[in-house]
Short mmCIF file of C-alpha atoms in Angstrom, two decimals:
data_model
loop_
_atom_site.label_atom_id
_atom_site.label_comp_id
_atom_site.label_asym_id
_atom_site.label_seq_id
_atom_site.Cartn_x
_atom_site.Cartn_y
_atom_site.Cartn_z
CA ASP G 1 -5.38 -12.13 11.90
CA VAL G 2 -5.69 -8.42 11.56
CA LYS G 3 -8.79 -7.48 9.99
CA VAL G 4 -9.52 -4.26 8.30
CA THR G 5 -12.95 -3.43 7.11
CA GLN G 6 -14.16 -0.59 4.71
CA SER G 7 -17.90 0.61 5.27
CA SER G 8 -18.78 0.14 1.40
CA ARG G 9 -16.96 -1.80 -1.23
CA TYR G 10 -18.57 0.45 -4.11
CA LEU G 11 -20.53 3.72 -3.65
CA VAL G 12 -21.31 6.02 -6.62
CA LYS G 13 -22.02 9.93 -5.15
CA ARG G 14 -22.38 13.26 -7.15
CA THR G 15 -20.69 16.06 -7.69
CA GLY G 16 -20.28 18.41 -4.57
CA GLU G 17 -21.49 15.61 -2.53
CA LYS G 18 -20.06 15.38 0.86
CA VAL G 19 -18.69 11.75 1.11
CA PHE G 20 -17.86 10.07 3.90
CA LEU G 21 -15.59 6.82 4.09
CA GLU G 22 -15.60 4.78 7.21
CA CYS G 23 -12.90 1.90 8.27
CA VAL G 24 -12.80 -0.23 10.99
CA GLN G 25 -9.37 -1.95 12.43
CA ASP G 26 -9.46 -4.69 15.07
CA MET G 27 -5.73 -4.52 16.42
CA ASP G 28 -5.84 -2.27 18.55
CA HIS G 29 -3.01 -0.52 15.74
CA GLU G 30 -1.73 2.97 16.66
CA ASN G 31 -1.69 4.03 12.82
CA MET G 32 -3.95 4.22 10.72
CA PHE G 33 -3.75 5.55 6.60
CA TRP G 34 -5.49 6.30 3.47
CA TYR G 35 -4.22 5.51 0.33
CA ARG G 36 -6.17 6.21 -3.01
CA GLN G 37 -5.05 2.88 -6.00
CA ASP G 38 -5.21 4.48 -9.34
CA PRO G 39 -3.92 2.53 -12.63
CA GLY G 40 -0.38 3.49 -13.46
CA LEU G 41 0.30 5.48 -10.33
CA GLY G 42 0.22 2.81 -7.64
CA LEU G 43 -0.95 3.65 -4.16
CA ARG G 44 -0.71 7.29 -3.34
CA LEU G 45 -0.84 8.11 0.76
CA ILE G 46 -3.70 10.65 1.31
CA TYR G 47 -3.53 10.88 4.95
CA PHE G 48 -2.47 9.01 8.04
CA SER G 49 -2.88 8.93 11.71
CA TYR G 50 -0.47 7.80 14.73
CA ASP G 51 -2.80 8.42 17.65
CA VAL G 52 -6.69 9.52 18.30
CA LYS G 53 -7.20 12.81 17.25
CA MET G 54 -3.39 12.91 15.43
CA LYS G 55 -3.09 13.14 11.68
CA GLU G 56 -0.74 14.24 9.19
CA LYS G 57 -0.93 14.84 5.53
CA GLY G 58 0.50 12.51 3.01
CA ASP G 59 0.93 13.15 -0.54
CA ILE G 60 -2.37 14.30 -2.15
CA PRO G 61 -4.01 15.90 0.87
CA GLU G 62 -6.01 18.24 -1.46
CA GLY G 63 -9.56 17.97 -1.32
CA TYR G 64 -9.51 15.19 1.61
CA SER G 65 -9.99 15.56 5.44
CA VAL G 66 -9.57 13.03 7.54
CA SER G 67 -11.28 12.35 11.29
CA ARG G 68 -9.90 9.81 14.16
CA GLU G 69 -12.21 10.52 17.24
CA LYS G 70 -11.45 6.41 18.31
CA LYS G 71 -8.13 4.18 17.88
CA GLU G 72 -10.11 1.87 15.92
CA ARG G 73 -12.04 3.99 13.37
CA PHE G 74 -10.30 6.50 10.65
CA SER G 75 -12.82 8.26 8.27
CA LEU G 76 -12.06 10.06 4.99
CA ILE G 77 -13.91 13.18 3.78
CA LEU G 78 -14.66 14.60 0.77
CA GLU G 79 -15.63 17.52 1.35
CA SER G 80 -17.52 18.34 -2.08
CA ALA G 81 -16.77 15.21 -4.16
CA SER G 82 -15.60 15.93 -7.42
CA THR G 83 -15.42 13.71 -10.60
CA ASN G 84 -11.33 13.14 -10.25
CA GLN G 85 -11.98 11.91 -6.73
CA THR G 86 -13.19 8.40 -8.31
CA SER G 87 -10.42 5.91 -7.41
CA MET G 88 -10.35 2.94 -5.33
CA TYR G 89 -10.05 3.93 -1.86
CA LEU G 90 -7.57 1.66 0.43
CA CYS G 91 -7.23 1.77 4.15
CA ALA G 92 -4.25 0.22 6.23
CA SER G 93 -3.31 0.14 9.54
CA SER G 94 0.32 -1.12 11.19
CA PRO G 95 1.47 -1.30 14.73
CA LEU G 96 3.64 1.62 15.85
CA HIS G 97 7.65 0.21 16.39
CA GLY G 98 9.70 2.69 18.49
CA ALA G 99 10.21 6.45 18.09
CA GLN G 100 11.60 5.80 13.96
CA GLN G 101 8.26 3.34 12.90
CA LEU G 102 11.04 0.91 11.51
CA ASN G 103 10.18 -2.49 10.95
CA TYR G 104 6.51 -2.88 10.63
CA GLU G 105 3.95 -4.08 7.81
CA GLN G 106 0.30 -2.62 6.79
CA TYR G 107 -2.33 -4.41 6.66
CA PHE G 108 -4.95 -3.16 4.05
CA GLY G 109 -8.79 -3.82 4.14
CA PRO G 110 -10.84 -4.59 1.01
CA GLY G 111 -10.89 -1.14 -0.51
CA THR G 112 -13.70 1.32 -1.72
CA ARG G 113 -14.72 1.92 -5.65
CA LEU G 114 -15.93 5.18 -5.40
CA THR G 115 -17.37 6.76 -8.33
CA VAL G 116 -18.46 10.55 -9.00
CA THR G 117 -20.53 11.29 -11.29
CA ALA S 1 9.66 13.08 -1.22
CA GLN S 2 11.01 9.64 -1.71
CA SER S 3 10.19 7.93 -4.91
CA VAL S 4 9.62 4.17 -5.79
CA SER S 5 10.15 2.98 -9.31
CA GLN S 6 8.95 -0.32 -11.03
CA HIS S 7 10.41 0.27 -14.42
CA ASN S 8 7.99 -2.92 -15.80
CA HIS S 9 4.31 -2.16 -16.00
CA HIS S 10 3.15 -4.74 -17.55
CA VAL S 11 4.70 -8.37 -17.70
CA ILE S 12 3.40 -11.75 -19.89
CA LEU S 13 4.93 -14.88 -19.23
CA SER S 14 4.68 -18.56 -19.96
CA GLU S 15 4.26 -21.16 -16.85
CA ALA S 16 7.25 -21.96 -16.00
CA ALA S 17 9.32 -19.17 -17.17
CA SER S 18 11.22 -17.31 -14.36
CA LEU S 19 10.09 -13.53 -12.79
CA GLU S 20 12.29 -10.81 -11.97
CA LEU S 21 9.95 -7.52 -11.01
CA GLY S 22 12.85 -4.32 -10.68
CA CYS S 23 12.18 -2.04 -8.14
CA ASN S 24 14.08 1.02 -7.47
CA TYR S 25 13.82 3.69 -4.51
CA SER S 26 15.58 7.00 -3.69
CA TYR S 27 16.02 7.13 -0.14
CA GLY S 28 19.66 6.68 1.11
CA GLY S 29 19.15 6.22 4.59
CA THR S 30 18.04 3.37 6.79
CA VAL S 31 15.08 1.55 4.72
CA ASN S 32 12.48 -0.99 5.30
CA LEU S 33 11.34 -2.82 1.99
CA PHE S 34 8.22 -4.41 0.96
CA TRP S 35 6.62 -6.72 -1.83
CA TYR S 36 2.97 -6.41 -1.87
CA VAL S 37 0.62 -8.56 -4.33
CA GLN S 38 -3.05 -7.79 -5.18
CA TYR S 39 -4.51 -10.65 -6.84
CA PRO S 40 -7.81 -9.89 -9.05
CA GLY S 41 -10.58 -9.29 -6.93
CA GLN S 42 -8.55 -9.39 -3.84
CA HIS S 43 -7.08 -7.22 -1.33
CA LEU S 44 -3.04 -6.31 -1.24
CA GLN S 45 -1.27 -9.01 0.89
CA LEU S 46 2.08 -8.52 1.69
CA LEU S 47 4.50 -10.89 -0.03
CA LEU S 48 7.55 -10.24 1.48
CA LYS S 49 9.50 -7.88 3.48
CA TYR S 50 13.30 -6.98 4.42
CA PHE S 51 14.29 -5.20 7.75
CA SER S 52 18.12 -6.09 8.20
CA GLY S 53 20.32 -8.75 7.85
CA ASP S 54 20.35 -11.30 5.22
CA PRO S 55 19.83 -9.29 2.15
CA LEU S 56 17.96 -12.38 0.21
CA VAL S 57 14.70 -13.04 1.76
CA LYS S 58 12.19 -15.41 0.87
CA GLY S 59 8.47 -14.78 0.68
CA ILE S 60 5.19 -16.71 0.52
CA LYS S 61 4.71 -18.43 -2.80
CA GLY S 62 8.18 -19.21 -3.35
CA PHE S 63 9.03 -15.27 -4.13
CA GLU S 64 12.25 -13.78 -3.26
CA ALA S 65 13.79 -10.73 -3.27
CA GLU S 66 17.47 -9.18 -2.70
CA PHE S 67 18.25 -6.21 -1.36
CA ILE S 68 21.18 -4.83 -3.11
CA LYS S 69 22.18 -1.55 -1.03
CA SER S 70 24.50 -0.10 -3.31
CA LYS S 71 21.99 -0.21 -6.36
CA PHE S 72 18.80 0.91 -4.10
CA SER S 73 17.04 -1.73 -5.29
CA PHE S 74 15.10 -4.72 -4.11
CA ASN S 75 13.95 -6.39 -7.08
CA LEU S 76 11.40 -9.58 -7.11
CA ARG S 77 12.29 -13.16 -8.37
CA LYS S 78 10.57 -16.51 -8.99
CA PRO S 79 12.33 -19.14 -10.77
CA SER S 80 8.94 -20.76 -12.04
CA VAL S 81 5.66 -19.00 -12.34
CA GLN S 82 2.38 -20.21 -12.51
CA TRP S 83 -1.12 -19.15 -13.93
CA SER S 84 -2.07 -18.41 -10.15
CA ASP S 85 0.90 -15.88 -10.14
CA THR S 86 -1.50 -13.62 -12.18
CA ALA S 87 -1.40 -10.43 -10.33
CA GLU S 88 -0.80 -6.57 -9.89
CA TYR S 89 2.50 -6.74 -7.83
CA PHE S 90 3.78 -3.36 -5.69
CA CYS S 91 7.03 -2.64 -4.22
CA ALA S 92 7.03 -0.23 -1.15
CA VAL S 93 9.60 1.25 0.59
CA ASN S 94 8.99 2.77 4.76
CA ALA S 95 11.19 5.86 4.45
CA PRO S 96 10.88 9.07 6.34
CA LEU S 97 8.72 11.90 5.42
CA GLY S 98 9.19 15.55 5.74
CA THR S 99 7.87 15.31 9.29
CA GLY S 100 9.88 12.96 10.16
CA ARG S 101 7.27 10.39 10.66
CA ARG S 102 7.62 7.42 8.13
CA ALA S 103 5.07 6.08 5.84
CA LEU S 104 5.18 3.49 3.07
CA THR S 105 6.11 4.93 -0.48
CA PHE S 106 4.46 2.73 -3.11
CA GLY S 107 5.80 1.79 -6.66
CA SER S 108 3.24 2.26 -9.66
CA GLY S 109 2.65 -1.34 -9.65
CA THR S 110 3.13 -4.29 -12.13
CA ARG S 111 0.82 -6.60 -13.64
CA LEU S 112 1.94 -9.96 -14.46
CA GLN S 113 0.08 -11.98 -16.87
CA VAL S 114 1.05 -15.78 -16.64
CA GLN S 115 -0.51 -17.56 -19.48
CA PRO S 116 -1.06 -21.54 -19.00
#
């Protein structure tokens, strides 16, 4: 079974703090993703990575950065946390199937509920 | 940017009622389609997926979905729901981003509440 783990289930931070959210997958997947999940908005893609040290912006990258130094680990960084970044953060991974990246499914971690006060 | 619309935000049904949740997407090219489910307190799980072939796909727990290309739709159905189906359901489409790479775009979700 694919396993995607996230470093914390719950996190409380203060405005202005630097926040690191860690994600690890154990299936040697090339692709890794960070989403935030908000009521009524579904999941929105923040960033994804298709290889070590490679990253691409998703739909809502502002205020976030990412790091992928090893294939199994993908970190989301909030440089200066703000209250509007209070949310559930979900990490996912998927294998790479060809240049068009069709026919794959994503596997999700349990999520980190971040509260910024 | 691609979009995925789920028209039902909150659905309340009695046990044994039939379920249909709507999903429409905007991308006109080749797509892969998914339904994910999130039970209370649990993480997202894949319910079913469409890649190609038979447009009627069957998933776990008696769920099925029909891909209608002409309508850009991928509606989820179950003939008889159970209390344990209470969850949030997300439709997702694998479509290209502006960079040419693909990623999943999710709908806003439908919260299903099944009353015993």
